[in-house]
mmCIF file of C-alpha atoms in Angstrom:
data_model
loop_
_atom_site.group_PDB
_atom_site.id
_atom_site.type_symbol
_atom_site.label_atom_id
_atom_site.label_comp_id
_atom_site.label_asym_id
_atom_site.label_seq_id
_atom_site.Cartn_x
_atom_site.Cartn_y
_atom_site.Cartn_z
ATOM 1 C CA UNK A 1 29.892 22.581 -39.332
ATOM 2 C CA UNK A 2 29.244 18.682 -39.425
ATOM 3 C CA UNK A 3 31.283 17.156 -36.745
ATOM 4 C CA UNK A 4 32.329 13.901 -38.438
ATOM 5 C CA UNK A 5 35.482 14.496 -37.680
ATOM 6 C CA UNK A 6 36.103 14.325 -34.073
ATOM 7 C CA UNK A 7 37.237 11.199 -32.776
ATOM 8 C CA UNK A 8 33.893 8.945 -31.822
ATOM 9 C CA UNK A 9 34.099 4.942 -29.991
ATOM 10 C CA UNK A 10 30.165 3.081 -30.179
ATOM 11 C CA UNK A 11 31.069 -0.158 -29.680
ATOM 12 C CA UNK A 12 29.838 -0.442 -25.691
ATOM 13 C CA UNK A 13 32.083 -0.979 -22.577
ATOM 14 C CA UNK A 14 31.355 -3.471 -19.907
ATOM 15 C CA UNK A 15 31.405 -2.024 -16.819
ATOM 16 C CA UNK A 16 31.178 -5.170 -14.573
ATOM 17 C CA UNK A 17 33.759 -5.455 -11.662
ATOM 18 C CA UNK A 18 33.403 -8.521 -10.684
ATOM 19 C CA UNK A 19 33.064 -11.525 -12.519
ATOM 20 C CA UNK A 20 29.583 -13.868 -12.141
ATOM 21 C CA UNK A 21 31.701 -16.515 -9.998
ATOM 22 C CA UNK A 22 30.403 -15.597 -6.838
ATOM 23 C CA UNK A 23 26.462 -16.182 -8.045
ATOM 24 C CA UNK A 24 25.255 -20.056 -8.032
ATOM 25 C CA UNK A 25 21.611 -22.071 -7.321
ATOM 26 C CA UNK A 26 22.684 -24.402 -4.680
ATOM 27 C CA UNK A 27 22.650 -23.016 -1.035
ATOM 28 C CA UNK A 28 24.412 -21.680 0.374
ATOM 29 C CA UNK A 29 24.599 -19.069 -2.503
ATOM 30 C CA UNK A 30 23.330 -16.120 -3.883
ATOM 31 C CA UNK A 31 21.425 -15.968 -7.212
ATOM 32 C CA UNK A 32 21.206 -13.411 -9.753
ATOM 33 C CA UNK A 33 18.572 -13.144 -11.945
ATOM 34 C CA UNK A 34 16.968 -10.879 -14.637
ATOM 35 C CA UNK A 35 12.790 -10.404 -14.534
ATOM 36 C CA UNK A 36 11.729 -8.315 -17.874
ATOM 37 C CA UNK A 37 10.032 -5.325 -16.006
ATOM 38 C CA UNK A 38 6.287 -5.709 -16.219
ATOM 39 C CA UNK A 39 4.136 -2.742 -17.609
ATOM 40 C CA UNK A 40 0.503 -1.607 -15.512
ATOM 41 C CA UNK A 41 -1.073 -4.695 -17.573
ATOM 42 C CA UNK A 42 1.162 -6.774 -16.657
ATOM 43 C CA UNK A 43 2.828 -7.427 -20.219
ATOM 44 C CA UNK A 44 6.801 -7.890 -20.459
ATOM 45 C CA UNK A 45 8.350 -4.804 -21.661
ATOM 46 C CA UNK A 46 11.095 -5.259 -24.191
ATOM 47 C CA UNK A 47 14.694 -4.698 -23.568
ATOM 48 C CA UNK A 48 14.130 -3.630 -19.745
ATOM 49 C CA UNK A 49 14.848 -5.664 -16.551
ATOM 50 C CA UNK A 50 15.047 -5.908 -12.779
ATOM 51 C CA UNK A 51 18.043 -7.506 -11.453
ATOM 52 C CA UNK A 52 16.788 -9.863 -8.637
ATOM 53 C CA UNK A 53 19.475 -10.531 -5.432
ATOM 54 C CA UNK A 54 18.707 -13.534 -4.038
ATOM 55 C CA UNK A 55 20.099 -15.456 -0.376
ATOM 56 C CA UNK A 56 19.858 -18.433 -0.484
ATOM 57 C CA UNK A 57 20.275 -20.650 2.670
ATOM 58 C CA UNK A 58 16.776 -21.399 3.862
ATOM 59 C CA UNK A 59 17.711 -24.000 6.192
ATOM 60 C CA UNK A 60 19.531 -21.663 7.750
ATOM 61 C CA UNK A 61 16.713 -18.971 7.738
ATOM 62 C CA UNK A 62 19.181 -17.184 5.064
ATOM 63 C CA UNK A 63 21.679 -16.145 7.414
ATOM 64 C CA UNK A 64 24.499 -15.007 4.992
ATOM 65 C CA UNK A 65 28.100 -16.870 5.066
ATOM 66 C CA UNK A 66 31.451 -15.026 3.798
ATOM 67 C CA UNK A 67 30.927 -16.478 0.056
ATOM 68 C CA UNK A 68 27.399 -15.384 -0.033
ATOM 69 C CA UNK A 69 28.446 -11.566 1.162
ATOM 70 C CA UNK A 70 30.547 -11.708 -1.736
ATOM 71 C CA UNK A 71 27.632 -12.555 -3.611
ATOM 72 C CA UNK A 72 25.960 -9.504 -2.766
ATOM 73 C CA UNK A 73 28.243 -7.695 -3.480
ATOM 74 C CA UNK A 74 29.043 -8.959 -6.897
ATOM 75 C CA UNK A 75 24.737 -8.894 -7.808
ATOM 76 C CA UNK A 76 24.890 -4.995 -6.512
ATOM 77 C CA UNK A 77 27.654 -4.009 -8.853
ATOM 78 C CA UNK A 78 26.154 -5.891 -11.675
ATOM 79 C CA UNK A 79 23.036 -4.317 -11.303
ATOM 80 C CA UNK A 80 24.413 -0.964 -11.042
ATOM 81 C CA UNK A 81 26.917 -0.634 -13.890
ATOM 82 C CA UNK A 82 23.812 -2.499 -16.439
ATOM 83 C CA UNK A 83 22.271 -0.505 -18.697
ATOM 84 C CA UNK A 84 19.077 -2.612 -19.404
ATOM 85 C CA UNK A 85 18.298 -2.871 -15.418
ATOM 86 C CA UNK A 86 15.104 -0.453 -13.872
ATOM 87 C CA UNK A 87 15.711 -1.406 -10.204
ATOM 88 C CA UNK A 88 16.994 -4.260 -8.000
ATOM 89 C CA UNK A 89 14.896 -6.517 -6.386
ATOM 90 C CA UNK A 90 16.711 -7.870 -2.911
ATOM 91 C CA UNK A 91 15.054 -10.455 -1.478
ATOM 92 C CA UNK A 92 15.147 -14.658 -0.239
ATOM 93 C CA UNK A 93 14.367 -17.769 -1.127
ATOM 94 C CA UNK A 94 11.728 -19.500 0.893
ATOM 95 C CA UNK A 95 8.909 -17.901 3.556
ATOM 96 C CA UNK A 96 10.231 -18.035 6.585
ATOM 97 C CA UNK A 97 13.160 -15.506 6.669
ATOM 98 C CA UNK A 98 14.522 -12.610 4.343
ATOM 99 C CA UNK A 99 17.696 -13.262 6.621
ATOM 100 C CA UNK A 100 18.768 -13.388 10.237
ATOM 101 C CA UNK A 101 22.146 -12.107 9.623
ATOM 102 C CA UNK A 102 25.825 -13.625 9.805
ATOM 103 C CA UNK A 103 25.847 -17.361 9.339
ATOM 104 C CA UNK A 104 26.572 -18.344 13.262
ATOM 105 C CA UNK A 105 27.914 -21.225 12.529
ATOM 106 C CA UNK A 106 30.562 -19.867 10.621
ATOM 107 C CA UNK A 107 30.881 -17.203 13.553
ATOM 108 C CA UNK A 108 31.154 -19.664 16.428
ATOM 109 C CA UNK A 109 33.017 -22.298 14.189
ATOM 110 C CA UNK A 110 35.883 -20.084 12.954
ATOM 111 C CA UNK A 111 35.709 -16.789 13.539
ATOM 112 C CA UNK A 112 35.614 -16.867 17.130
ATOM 113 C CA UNK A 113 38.908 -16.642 18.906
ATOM 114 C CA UNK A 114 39.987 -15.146 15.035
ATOM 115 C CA UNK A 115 40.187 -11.280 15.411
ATOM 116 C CA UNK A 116 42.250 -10.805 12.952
ATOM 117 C CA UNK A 117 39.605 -12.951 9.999
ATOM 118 C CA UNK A 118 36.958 -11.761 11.848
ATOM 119 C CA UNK A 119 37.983 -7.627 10.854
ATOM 120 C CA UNK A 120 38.619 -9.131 7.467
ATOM 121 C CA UNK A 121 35.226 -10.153 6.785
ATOM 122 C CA UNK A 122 33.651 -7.484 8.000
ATOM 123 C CA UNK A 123 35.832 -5.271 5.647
ATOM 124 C CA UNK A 124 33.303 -7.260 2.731
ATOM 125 C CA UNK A 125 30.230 -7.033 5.359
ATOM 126 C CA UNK A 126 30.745 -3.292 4.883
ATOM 127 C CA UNK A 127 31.269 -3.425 1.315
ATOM 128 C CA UNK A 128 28.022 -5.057 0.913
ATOM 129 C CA UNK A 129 26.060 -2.679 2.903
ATOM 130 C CA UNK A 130 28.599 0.103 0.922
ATOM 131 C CA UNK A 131 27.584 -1.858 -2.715
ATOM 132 C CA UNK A 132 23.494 -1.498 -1.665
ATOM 133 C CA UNK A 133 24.211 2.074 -1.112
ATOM 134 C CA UNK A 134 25.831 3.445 -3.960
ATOM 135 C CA UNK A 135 24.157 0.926 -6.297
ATOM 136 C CA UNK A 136 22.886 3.168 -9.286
ATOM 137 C CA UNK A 137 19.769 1.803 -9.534
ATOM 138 C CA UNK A 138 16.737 2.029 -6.520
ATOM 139 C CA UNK A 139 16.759 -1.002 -4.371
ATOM 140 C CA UNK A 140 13.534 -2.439 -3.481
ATOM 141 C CA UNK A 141 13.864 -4.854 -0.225
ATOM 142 C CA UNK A 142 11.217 -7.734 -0.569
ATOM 143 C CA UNK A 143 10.613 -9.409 2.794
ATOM 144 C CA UNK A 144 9.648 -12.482 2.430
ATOM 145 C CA UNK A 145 10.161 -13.708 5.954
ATOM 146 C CA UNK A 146 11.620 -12.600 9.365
ATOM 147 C CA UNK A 147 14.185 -9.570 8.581
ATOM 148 C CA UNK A 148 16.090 -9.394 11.946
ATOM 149 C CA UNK A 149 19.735 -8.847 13.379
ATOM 150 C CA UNK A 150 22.557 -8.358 10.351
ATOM 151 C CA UNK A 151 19.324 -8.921 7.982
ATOM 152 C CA UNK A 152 17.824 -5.712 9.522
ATOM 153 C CA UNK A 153 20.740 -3.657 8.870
ATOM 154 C CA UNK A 154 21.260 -4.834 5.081
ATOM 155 C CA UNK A 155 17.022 -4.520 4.655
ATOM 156 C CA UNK A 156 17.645 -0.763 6.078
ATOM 157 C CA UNK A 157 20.500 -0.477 3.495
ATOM 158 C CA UNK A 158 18.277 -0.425 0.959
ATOM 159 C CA UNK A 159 15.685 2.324 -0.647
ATOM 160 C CA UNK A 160 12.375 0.788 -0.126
ATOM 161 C CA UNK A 161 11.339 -2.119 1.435
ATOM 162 C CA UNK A 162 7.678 -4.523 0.986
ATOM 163 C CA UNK A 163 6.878 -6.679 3.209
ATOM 164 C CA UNK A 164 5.076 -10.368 3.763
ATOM 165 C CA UNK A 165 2.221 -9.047 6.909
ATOM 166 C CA UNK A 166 4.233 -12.525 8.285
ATOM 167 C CA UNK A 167 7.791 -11.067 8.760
ATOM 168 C CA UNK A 168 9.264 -9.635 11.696
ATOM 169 C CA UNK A 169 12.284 -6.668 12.399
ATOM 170 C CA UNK A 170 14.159 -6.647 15.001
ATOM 171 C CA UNK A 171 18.042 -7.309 16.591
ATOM 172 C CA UNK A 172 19.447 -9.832 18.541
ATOM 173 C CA UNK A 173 22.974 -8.434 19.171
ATOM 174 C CA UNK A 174 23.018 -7.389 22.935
ATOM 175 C CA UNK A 175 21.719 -11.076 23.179
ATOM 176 C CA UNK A 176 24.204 -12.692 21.260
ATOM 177 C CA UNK A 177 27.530 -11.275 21.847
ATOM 178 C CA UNK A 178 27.356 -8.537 19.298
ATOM 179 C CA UNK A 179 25.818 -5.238 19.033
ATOM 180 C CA UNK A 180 23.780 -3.828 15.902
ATOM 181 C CA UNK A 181 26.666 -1.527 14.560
ATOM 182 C CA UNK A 182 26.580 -2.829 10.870
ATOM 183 C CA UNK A 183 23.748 -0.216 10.512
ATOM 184 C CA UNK A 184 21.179 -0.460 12.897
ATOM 185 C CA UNK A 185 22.564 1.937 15.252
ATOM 186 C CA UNK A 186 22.862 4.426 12.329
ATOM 187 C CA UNK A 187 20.109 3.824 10.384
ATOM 188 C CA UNK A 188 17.220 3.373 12.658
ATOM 189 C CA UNK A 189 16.668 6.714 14.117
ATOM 190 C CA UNK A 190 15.842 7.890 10.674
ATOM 191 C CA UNK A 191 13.435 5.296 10.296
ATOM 192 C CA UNK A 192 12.171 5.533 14.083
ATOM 193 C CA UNK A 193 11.679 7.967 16.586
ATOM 194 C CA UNK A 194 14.675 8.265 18.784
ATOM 195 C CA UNK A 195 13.019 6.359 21.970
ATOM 196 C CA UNK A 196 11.926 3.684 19.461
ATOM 197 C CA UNK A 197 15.187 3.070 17.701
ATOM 198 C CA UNK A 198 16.845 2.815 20.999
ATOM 199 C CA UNK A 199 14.391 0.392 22.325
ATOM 200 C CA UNK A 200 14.340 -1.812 19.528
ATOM 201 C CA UNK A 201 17.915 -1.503 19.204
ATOM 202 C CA UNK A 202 18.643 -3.013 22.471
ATOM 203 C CA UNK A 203 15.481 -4.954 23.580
ATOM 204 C CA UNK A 204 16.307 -8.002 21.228
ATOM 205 C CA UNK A 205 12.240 -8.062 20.586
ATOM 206 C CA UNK A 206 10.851 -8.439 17.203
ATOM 207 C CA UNK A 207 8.475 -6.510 15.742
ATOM 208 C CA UNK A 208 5.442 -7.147 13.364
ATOM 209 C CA UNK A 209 5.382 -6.049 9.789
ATOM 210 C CA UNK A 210 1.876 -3.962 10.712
ATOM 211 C CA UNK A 211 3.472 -2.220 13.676
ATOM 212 C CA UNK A 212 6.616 -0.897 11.696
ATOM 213 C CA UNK A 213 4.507 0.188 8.793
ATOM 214 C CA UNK A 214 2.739 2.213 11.520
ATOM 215 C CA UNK A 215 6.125 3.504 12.532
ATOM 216 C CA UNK A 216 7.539 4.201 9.305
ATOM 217 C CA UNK A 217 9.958 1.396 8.755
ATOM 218 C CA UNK A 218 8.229 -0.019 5.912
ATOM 219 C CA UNK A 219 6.121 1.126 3.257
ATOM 220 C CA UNK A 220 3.719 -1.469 2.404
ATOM 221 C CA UNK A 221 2.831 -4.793 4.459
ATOM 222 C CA UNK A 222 0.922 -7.299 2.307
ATOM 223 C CA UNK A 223 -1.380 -10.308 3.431
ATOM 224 C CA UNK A 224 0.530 -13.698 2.112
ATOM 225 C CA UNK A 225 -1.501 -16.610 3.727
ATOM 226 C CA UNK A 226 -4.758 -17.546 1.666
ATOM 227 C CA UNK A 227 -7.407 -19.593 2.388
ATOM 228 C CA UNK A 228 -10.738 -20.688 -0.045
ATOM 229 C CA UNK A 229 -9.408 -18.005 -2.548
ATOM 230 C CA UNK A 230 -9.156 -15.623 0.115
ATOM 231 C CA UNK A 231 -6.345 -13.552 1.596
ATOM 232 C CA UNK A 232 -5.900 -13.528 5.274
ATOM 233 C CA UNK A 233 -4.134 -10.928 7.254
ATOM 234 C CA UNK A 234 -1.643 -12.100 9.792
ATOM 235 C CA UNK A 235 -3.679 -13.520 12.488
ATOM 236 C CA UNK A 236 -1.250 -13.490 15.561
ATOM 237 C CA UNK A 237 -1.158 -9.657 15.089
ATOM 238 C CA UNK A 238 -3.199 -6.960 15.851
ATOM 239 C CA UNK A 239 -5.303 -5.088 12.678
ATOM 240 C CA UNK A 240 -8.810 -4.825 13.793
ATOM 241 C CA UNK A 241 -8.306 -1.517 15.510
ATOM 242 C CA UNK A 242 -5.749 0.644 16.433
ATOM 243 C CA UNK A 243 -6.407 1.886 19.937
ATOM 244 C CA UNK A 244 -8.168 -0.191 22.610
ATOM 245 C CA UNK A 245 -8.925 0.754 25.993
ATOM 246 C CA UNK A 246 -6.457 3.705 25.294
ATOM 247 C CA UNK A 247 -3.363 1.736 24.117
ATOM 248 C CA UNK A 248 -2.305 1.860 20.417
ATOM 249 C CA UNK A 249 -2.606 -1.882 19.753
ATOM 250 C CA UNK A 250 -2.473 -2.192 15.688
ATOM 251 C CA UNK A 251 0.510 -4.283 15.123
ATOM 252 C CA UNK A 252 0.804 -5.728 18.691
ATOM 253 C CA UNK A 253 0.688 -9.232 19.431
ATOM 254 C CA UNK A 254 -3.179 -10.959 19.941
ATOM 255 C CA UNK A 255 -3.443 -11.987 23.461
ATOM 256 C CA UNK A 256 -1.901 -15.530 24.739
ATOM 257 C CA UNK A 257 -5.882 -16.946 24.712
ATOM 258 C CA UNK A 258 -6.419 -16.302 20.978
ATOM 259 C CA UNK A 259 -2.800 -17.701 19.854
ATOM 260 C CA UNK A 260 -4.237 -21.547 19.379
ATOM 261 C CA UNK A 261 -6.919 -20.724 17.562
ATOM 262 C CA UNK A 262 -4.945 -17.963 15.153
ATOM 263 C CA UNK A 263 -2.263 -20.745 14.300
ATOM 264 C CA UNK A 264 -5.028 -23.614 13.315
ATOM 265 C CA UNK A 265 -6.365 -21.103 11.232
ATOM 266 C CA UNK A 266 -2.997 -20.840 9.544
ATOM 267 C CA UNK A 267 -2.189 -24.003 9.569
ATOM 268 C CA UNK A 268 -5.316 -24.358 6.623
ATOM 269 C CA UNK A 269 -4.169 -21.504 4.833
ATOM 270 C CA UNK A 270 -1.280 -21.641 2.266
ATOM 271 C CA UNK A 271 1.592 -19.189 1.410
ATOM 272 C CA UNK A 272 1.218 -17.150 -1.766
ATOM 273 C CA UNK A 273 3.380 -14.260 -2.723
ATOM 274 C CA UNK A 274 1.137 -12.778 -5.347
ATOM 275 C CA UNK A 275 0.397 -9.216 -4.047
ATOM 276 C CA UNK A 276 4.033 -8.655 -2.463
ATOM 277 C CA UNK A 277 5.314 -9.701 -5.936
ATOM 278 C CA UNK A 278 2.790 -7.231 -7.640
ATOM 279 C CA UNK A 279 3.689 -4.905 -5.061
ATOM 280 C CA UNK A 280 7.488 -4.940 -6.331
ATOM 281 C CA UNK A 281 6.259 -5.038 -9.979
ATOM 282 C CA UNK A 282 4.089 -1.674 -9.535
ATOM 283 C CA UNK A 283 7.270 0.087 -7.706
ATOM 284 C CA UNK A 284 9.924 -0.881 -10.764
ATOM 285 C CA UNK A 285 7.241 0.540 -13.604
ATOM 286 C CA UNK A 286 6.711 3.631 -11.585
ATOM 287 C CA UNK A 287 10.363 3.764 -11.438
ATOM 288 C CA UNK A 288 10.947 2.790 -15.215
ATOM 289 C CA UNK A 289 8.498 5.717 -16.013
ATOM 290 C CA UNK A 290 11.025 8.615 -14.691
ATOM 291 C CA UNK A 291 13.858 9.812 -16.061
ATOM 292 C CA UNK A 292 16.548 7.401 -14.744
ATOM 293 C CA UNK A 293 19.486 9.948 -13.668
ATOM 294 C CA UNK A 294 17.240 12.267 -11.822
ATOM 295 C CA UNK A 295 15.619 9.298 -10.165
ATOM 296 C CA UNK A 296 19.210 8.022 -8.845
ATOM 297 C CA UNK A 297 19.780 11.493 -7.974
ATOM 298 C CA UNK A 298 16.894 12.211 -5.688
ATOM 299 C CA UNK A 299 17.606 8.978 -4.199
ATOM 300 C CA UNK A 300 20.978 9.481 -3.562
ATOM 301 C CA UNK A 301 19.994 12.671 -1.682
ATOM 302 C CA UNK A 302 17.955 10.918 0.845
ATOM 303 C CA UNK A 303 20.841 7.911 0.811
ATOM 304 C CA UNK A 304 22.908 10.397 2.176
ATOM 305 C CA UNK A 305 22.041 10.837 5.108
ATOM 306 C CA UNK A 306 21.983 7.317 6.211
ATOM 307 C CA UNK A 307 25.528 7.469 4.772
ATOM 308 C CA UNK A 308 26.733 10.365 6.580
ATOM 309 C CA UNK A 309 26.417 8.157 10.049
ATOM 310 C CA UNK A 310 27.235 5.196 8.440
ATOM 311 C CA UNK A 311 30.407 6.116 6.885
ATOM 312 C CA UNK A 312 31.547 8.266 10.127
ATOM 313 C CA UNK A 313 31.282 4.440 12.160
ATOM 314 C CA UNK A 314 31.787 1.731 9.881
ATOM 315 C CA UNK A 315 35.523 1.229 10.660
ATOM 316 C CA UNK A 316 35.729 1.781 14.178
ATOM 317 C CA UNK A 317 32.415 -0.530 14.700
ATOM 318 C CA UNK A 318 34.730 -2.930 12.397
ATOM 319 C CA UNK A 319 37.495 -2.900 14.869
ATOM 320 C CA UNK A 320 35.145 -3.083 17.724
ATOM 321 C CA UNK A 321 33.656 -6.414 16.649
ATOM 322 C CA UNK A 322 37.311 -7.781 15.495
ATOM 323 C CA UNK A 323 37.953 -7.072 18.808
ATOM 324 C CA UNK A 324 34.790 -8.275 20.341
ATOM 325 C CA UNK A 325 35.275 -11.807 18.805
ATOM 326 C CA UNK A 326 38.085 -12.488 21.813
ATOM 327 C CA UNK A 327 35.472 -11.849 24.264
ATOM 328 C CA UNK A 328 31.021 -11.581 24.354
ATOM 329 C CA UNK A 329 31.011 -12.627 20.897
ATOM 330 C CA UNK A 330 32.957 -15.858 21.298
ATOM 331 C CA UNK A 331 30.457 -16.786 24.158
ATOM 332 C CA UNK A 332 27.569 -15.757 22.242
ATOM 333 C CA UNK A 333 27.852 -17.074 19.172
ATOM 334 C CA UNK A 334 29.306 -20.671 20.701
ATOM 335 C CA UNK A 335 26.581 -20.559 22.911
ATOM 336 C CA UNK A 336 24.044 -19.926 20.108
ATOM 337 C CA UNK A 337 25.324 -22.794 17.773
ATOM 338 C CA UNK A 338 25.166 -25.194 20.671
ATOM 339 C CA UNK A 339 21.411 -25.169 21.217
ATOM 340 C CA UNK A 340 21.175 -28.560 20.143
ATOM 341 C CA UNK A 341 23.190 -30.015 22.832
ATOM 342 C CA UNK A 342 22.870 -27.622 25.399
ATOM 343 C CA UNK A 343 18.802 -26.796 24.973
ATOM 344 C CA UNK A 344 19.650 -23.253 25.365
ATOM 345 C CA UNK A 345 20.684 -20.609 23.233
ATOM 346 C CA UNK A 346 22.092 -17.561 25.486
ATOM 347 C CA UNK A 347 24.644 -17.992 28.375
ATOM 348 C CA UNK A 348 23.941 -17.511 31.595
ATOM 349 C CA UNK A 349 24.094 -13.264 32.128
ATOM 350 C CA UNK A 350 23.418 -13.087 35.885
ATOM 351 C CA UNK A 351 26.559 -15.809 36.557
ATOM 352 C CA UNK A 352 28.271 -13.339 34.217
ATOM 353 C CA UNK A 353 27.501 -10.596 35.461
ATOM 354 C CA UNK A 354 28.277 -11.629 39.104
ATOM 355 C CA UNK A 355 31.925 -12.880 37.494
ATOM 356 C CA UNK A 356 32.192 -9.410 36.389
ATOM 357 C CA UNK A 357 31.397 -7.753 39.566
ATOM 358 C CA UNK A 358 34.332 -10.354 40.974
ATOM 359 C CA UNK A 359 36.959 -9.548 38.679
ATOM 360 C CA UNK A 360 36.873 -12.856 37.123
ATOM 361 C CA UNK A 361 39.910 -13.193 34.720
ATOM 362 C CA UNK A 362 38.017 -13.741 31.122
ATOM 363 C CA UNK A 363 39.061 -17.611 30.782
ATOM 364 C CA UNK A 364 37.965 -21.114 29.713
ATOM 365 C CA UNK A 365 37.024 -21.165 33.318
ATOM 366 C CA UNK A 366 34.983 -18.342 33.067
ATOM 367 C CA UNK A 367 33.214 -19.839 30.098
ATOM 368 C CA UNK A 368 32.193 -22.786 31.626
ATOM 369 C CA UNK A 369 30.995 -21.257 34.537
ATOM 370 C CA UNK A 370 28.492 -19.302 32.167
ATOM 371 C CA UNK A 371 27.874 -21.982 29.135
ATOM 372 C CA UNK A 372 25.415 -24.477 29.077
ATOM 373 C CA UNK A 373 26.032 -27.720 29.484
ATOM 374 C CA UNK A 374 24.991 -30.403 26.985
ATOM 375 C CA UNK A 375 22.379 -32.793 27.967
ATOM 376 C CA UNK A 376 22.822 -36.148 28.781
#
């Protein structure tokens, strides 16, 4: 029996949540854009698309302000409820930095002191990392520069990440009045071994692009410096060997002596993205060649489990660094944004820590005891 009859609505539903007002082209911003997905010859494909998530503040080496999490936000719902897009492409403008994290300025300017706005934006900080993972679409993280600190955690957020050979991972929150609890500490000891995702959780060192694709962070590092038509791996790290004199070394910084002579070399090379881009263009045709629901499905499974931490300490990390914004982080994050004046960066932790030992009352008199000064 023809059913004709039974009630039928084709005209298509937009599922967009949020309007396009949080996307722009002048930084500070986030753009959203829409590549046609490229088939194995590299020829457009008709009707298909990646949805490309762009930060940009490159004077700023991307660090992300409250408008621009918003952004994110907005460019991973898009993405997700749009039937025409393969995969998202979440990545930066310029080569120096994917992103460092939360806009310190902002932090040290107006959220210190500001519990209360402080646990406000971190309720959209979470949402972002929440929006990258239950986007319905696989979300490809293309490093284009240093990927440290909050930039780590939203990079670890996502499904598979590429990689610049000139980008480093790491976090800086023990160092800066924070701590790495918008993902970091839940995230990577699935990417690392335990030892190594507490080290580089707390050690505030950075590590190469070559040494985490050894470990497992990443899955493809890519040469981006070229020189006479040739490419040129990253020549302040380690890739002529792996072991030497019984240490694994591939990854690991060259020794001081060699340093000079590795950044002259770079210094005549120039910066070309070409094989990270056709990196990202091979991973959104393999993914436009499965079927698309048991694609999402398979990666949701392995989402999960980066979920299952994530979602158990998302709101009491939240509160903790509301909280924390009274205390370490207003000293941090002051102390940071006053480099200019002051010619340092960090306070002084031994004075601290001696003020501690004391029972120092946590004052303005405390601060100054452990701030640097600025310089005549």
């Amino acid at each position: 029996m023809a059913l004709e009859w039974l009630r039928r609505e084709n005209d298509l539903k937009d599922h967009q949540l949020i309007d396009n007002s949080h996307f722009g082209t002048e930084a500070p911003t986030v753009i959203y854009e829409e590549r046609p997905v490229l088939d194995d010859k590299g020829a457009a494909v008709a009707g298909l698309y990646s949805a490309w998530i762009w930060l940009n503040n490159p004077t700023q080496y991307n660090s992300y302000t409250t408008d621009m999490v918003k952004g994110v936000i907005a460019g991973m719902q898009r993405a997700s409820s749009d039937r025409k897009i393969v995969a998202v492409v979440f990545t930066a403008v310029g080569d120096k930095a994917f992103c460092t994290g939360g806009n310190t300025a902002e932090y040290s300017a107006y959220y210190s002191k500001r519990p209360n706005e402080y646990g406000e934006y971190m309720d959209l900080f979470n949402a972002m990392v929440d929006g990258i993972l239950n986007c319905k679409k696989p979300v490809i993280s293309r490093v284009n520069g240093m990927r440290v600190a909050g930039g780590q955690e939203i990079g670890m957020a996502t499904d598979i990440t590429v990689t610049s050979d000139l980008a480093v991972f790491g976090q800086a929150g023990p160092k800066h009045g924070s701590a790495p609890v918008g993902g970091s500490t839940d995230f990577l000891p699935w990417f690392l071994s335990m030892e190594d995702a507490m080290y580089n959780c707390i050690s505030c060192e950075t590590w190469s692009a070559y040494k985490m694709k050894s470990k497992g962070l990443v899955t493809k590092a890519v040469p981006v410096l070229k020189k006479d038509g040739q490419w040129v791996r990253n020549p302040l790290v380690r890739t002529d060997t792996y072991v030497d004199d019984g240490d694994i070394v591939y990854g690991e910084p060259i020794a001081a002596d060699k340093v000079a002579a590795a950044k002259a070399l770079m210094a005549e090379c120039k910066t070309d993205f070409e094989l990270l881009d056709a990196e990202v263009n091979r991973l959104v045709w393999k993914f436009a060649n499965l079927f698309p629901n048991c694609l999402i499905n398979s990666i949701d499974g392995i989402r999960g489990k980066k979920k299952f931490f994530w979602d158990q300490m998302k709101l009491p990390n939240r509160h903790w660094l509301a909280a924390n914004m009274n205390h370490e982080a207003w000293l941090g994050f002051n102390a940071f944004d006053a480099k200019k004046p002051t010619g340092k960066d960090v306070i002084d932790f031994i004075k601290f820590r001696q003020l501690v030992a004391e029972g120092a009352l946590f004052d303005d008199k405390f601060a100054e005891q452990v701030m640097a000064k600025p310089k005549a």
